[in-house]
PDB file of C-alpha atoms in Angstrom:
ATOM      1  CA  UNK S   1       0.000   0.000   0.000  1.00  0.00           C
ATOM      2  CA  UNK S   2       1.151   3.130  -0.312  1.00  0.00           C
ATOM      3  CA  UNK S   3       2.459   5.602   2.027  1.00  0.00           C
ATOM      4  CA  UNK S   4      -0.480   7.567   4.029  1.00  0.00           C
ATOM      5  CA  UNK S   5       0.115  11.117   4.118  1.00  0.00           C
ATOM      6  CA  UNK S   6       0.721  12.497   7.903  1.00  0.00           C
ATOM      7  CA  UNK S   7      -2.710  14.628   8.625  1.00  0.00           C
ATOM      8  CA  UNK S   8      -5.055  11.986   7.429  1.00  0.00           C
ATOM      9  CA  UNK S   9      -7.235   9.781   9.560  1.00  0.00           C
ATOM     10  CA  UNK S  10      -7.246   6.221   8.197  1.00  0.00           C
ATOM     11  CA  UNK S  11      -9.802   3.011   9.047  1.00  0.00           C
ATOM     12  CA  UNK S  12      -9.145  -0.091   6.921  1.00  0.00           C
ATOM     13  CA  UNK S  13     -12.232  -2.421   6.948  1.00  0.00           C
ATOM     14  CA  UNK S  14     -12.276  -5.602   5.618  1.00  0.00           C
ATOM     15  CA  UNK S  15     -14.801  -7.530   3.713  1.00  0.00           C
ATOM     16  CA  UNK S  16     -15.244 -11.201   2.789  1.00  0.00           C
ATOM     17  CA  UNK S  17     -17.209 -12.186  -0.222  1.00  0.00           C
ATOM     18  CA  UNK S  18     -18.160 -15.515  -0.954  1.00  0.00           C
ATOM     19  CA  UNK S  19     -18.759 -17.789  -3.626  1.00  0.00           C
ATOM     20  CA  UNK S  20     -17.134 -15.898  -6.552  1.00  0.00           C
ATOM     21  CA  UNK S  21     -15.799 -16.729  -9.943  1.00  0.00           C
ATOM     22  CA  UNK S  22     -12.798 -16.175 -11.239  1.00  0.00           C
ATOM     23  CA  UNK S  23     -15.016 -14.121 -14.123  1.00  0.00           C
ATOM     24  CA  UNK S  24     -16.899 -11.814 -11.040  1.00  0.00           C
ATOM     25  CA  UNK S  25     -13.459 -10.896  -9.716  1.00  0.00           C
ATOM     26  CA  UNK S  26     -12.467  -9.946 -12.501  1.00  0.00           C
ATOM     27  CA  UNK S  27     -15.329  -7.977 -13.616  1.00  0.00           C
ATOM     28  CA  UNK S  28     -15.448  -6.430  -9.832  1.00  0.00           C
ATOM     29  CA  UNK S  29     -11.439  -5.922  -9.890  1.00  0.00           C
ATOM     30  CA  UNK S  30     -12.290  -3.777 -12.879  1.00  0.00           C
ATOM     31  CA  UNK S  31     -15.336  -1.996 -11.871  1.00  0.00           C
ATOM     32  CA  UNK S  32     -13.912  -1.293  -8.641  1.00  0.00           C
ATOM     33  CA  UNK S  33     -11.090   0.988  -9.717  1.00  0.00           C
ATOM     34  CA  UNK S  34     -14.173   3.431 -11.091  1.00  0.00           C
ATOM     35  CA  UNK S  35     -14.889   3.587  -7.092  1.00  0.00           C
ATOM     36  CA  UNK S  36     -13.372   7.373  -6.490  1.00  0.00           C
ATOM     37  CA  UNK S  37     -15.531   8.663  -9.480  1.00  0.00           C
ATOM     38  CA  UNK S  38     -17.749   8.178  -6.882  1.00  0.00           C
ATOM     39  CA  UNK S  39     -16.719   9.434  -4.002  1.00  0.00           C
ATOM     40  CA  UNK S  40     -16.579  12.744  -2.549  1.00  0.00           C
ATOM     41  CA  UNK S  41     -13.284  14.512  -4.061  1.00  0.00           C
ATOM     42  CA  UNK S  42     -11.601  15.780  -0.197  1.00  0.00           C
ATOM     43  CA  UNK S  43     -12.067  12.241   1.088  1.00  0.00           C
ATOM     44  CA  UNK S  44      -9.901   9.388  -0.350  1.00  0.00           C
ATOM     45  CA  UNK S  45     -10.314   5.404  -1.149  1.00  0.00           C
ATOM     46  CA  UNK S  46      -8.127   2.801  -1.433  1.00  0.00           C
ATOM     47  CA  UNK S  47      -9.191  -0.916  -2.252  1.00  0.00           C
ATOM     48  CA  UNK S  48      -6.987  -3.858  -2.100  1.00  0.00           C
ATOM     49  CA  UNK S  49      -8.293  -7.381  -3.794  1.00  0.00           C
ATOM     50  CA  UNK S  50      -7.587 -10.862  -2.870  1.00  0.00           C
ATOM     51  CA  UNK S  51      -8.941 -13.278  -4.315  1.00  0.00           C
ATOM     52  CA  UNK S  52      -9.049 -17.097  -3.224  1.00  0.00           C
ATOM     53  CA  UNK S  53      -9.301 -19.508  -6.476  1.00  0.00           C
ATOM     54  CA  UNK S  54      -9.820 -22.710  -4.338  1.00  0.00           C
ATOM     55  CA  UNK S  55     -12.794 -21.334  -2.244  1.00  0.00           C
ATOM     56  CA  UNK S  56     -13.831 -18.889  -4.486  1.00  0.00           C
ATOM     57  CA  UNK S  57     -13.502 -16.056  -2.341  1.00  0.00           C
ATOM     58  CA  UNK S  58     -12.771 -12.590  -2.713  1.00  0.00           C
ATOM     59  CA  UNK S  59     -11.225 -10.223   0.503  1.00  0.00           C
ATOM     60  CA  UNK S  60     -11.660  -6.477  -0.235  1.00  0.00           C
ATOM     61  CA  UNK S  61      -9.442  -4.058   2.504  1.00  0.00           C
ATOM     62  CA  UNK S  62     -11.043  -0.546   2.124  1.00  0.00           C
ATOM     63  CA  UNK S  63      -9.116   1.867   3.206  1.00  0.00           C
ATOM     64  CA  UNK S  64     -10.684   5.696   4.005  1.00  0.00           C
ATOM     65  CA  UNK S  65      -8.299   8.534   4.260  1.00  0.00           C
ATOM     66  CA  UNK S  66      -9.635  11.582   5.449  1.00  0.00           C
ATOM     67  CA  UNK S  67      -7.981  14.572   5.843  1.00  0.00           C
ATOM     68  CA  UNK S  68      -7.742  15.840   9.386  1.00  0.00           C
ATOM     69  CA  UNK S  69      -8.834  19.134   8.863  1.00  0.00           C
ATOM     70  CA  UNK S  70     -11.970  17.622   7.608  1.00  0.00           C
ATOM     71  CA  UNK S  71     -12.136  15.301  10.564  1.00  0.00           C
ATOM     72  CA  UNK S  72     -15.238  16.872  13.668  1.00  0.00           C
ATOM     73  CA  UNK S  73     -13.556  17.163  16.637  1.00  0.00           C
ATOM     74  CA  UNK S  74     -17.018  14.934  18.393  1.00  0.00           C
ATOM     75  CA  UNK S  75     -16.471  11.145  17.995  1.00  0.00           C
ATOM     76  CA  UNK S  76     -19.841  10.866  16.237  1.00  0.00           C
ATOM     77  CA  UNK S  77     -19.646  12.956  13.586  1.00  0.00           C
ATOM     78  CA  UNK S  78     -16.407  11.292  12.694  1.00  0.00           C
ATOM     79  CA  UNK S  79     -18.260   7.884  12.639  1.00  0.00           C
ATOM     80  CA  UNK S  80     -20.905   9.068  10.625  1.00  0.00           C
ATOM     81  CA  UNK S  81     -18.441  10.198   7.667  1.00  0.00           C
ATOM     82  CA  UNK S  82     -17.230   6.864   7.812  1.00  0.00           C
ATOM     83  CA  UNK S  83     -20.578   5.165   8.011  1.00  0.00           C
ATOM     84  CA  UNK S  84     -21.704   7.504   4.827  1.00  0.00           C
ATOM     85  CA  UNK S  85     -18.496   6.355   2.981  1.00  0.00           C
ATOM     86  CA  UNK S  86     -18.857   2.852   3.856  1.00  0.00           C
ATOM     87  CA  UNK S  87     -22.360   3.266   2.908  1.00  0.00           C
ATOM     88  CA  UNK S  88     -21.128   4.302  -0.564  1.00  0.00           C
ATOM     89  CA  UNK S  89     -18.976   1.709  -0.761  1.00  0.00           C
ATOM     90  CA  UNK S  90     -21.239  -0.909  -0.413  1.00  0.00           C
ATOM     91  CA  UNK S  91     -23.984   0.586  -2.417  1.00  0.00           C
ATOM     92  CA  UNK S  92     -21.302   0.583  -5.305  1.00  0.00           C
ATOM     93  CA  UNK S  93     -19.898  -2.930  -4.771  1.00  0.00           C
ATOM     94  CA  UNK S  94     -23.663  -4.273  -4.584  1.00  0.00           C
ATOM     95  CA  UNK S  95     -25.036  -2.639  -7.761  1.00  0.00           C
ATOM     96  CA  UNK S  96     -21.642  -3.767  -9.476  1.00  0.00           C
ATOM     97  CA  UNK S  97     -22.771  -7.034  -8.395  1.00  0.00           C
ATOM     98  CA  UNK S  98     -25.743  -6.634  -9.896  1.00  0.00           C
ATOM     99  CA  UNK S  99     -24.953  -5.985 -13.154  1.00  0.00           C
ATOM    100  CA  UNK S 100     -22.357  -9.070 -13.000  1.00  0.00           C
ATOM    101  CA  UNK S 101     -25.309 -11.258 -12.381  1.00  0.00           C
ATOM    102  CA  UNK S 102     -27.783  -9.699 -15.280  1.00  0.00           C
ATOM    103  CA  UNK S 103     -25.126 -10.167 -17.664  1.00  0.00           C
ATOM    104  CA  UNK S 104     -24.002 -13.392 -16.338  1.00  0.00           C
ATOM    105  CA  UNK S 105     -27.886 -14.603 -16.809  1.00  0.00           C
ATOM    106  CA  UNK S 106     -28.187 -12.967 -20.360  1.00  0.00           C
ATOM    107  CA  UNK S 107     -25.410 -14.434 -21.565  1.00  0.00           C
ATOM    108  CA  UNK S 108     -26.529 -18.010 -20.434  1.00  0.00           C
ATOM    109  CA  UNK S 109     -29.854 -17.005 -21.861  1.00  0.00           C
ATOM    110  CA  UNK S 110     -31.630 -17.339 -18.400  1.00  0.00           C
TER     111      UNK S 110
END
């Protein structure tokens, strides 16, 4: 990963999909990089994919950098910026999903 700036707040989360092919990953590896089109331009993303052929599953670490003099000073105002960029995140990854699947099902003529 690259270095983080100093004066930047970072949480990593980590998410654990399941059950995806080696075609979804790759679809999602692409789509994902669109991510900070999508996100609000002072605020930062970083994304780091695994993926597990075997068990067919794919480990996303988001990482949200924000800059501290956007960071309140109250604790939950700071969780609720990164609840809304989690929020976008997931929203993103799920419709991204979503259009996997609708192609996938087109092209199999379902």
């Amino acid at each position: 990963m690259n270095e983080i700036k100093p004066g930047c707040t970072k949480i990593l989360l980590k998410f654990k999909d399941n059950e995806v092919i080696k075609e979804k990953y790759s679809f999602l590896e692409g789509r994902l990089e669109n991510l900070n089109c999508y996100m609000h331009n002072d605020y930062s993303i970083r994304l780091r994919l695994q993926y597990d052929e075997y068990y067919e599953q794919m480990i996303i670490e988001v990482t949200i950098l924000t800059p501290e003099h956007l960071m309140p000073k109250d604790f939950e105002s700071a969780i609720k910026i990164f609840m809304d960029h989690l929020g976008t995140f997931e929203n993103f990854y799920e419709a991204q999903c979503l259009i996997f699947d609708k192609s996938l099902s087109k092209a199999s003529g379902c």
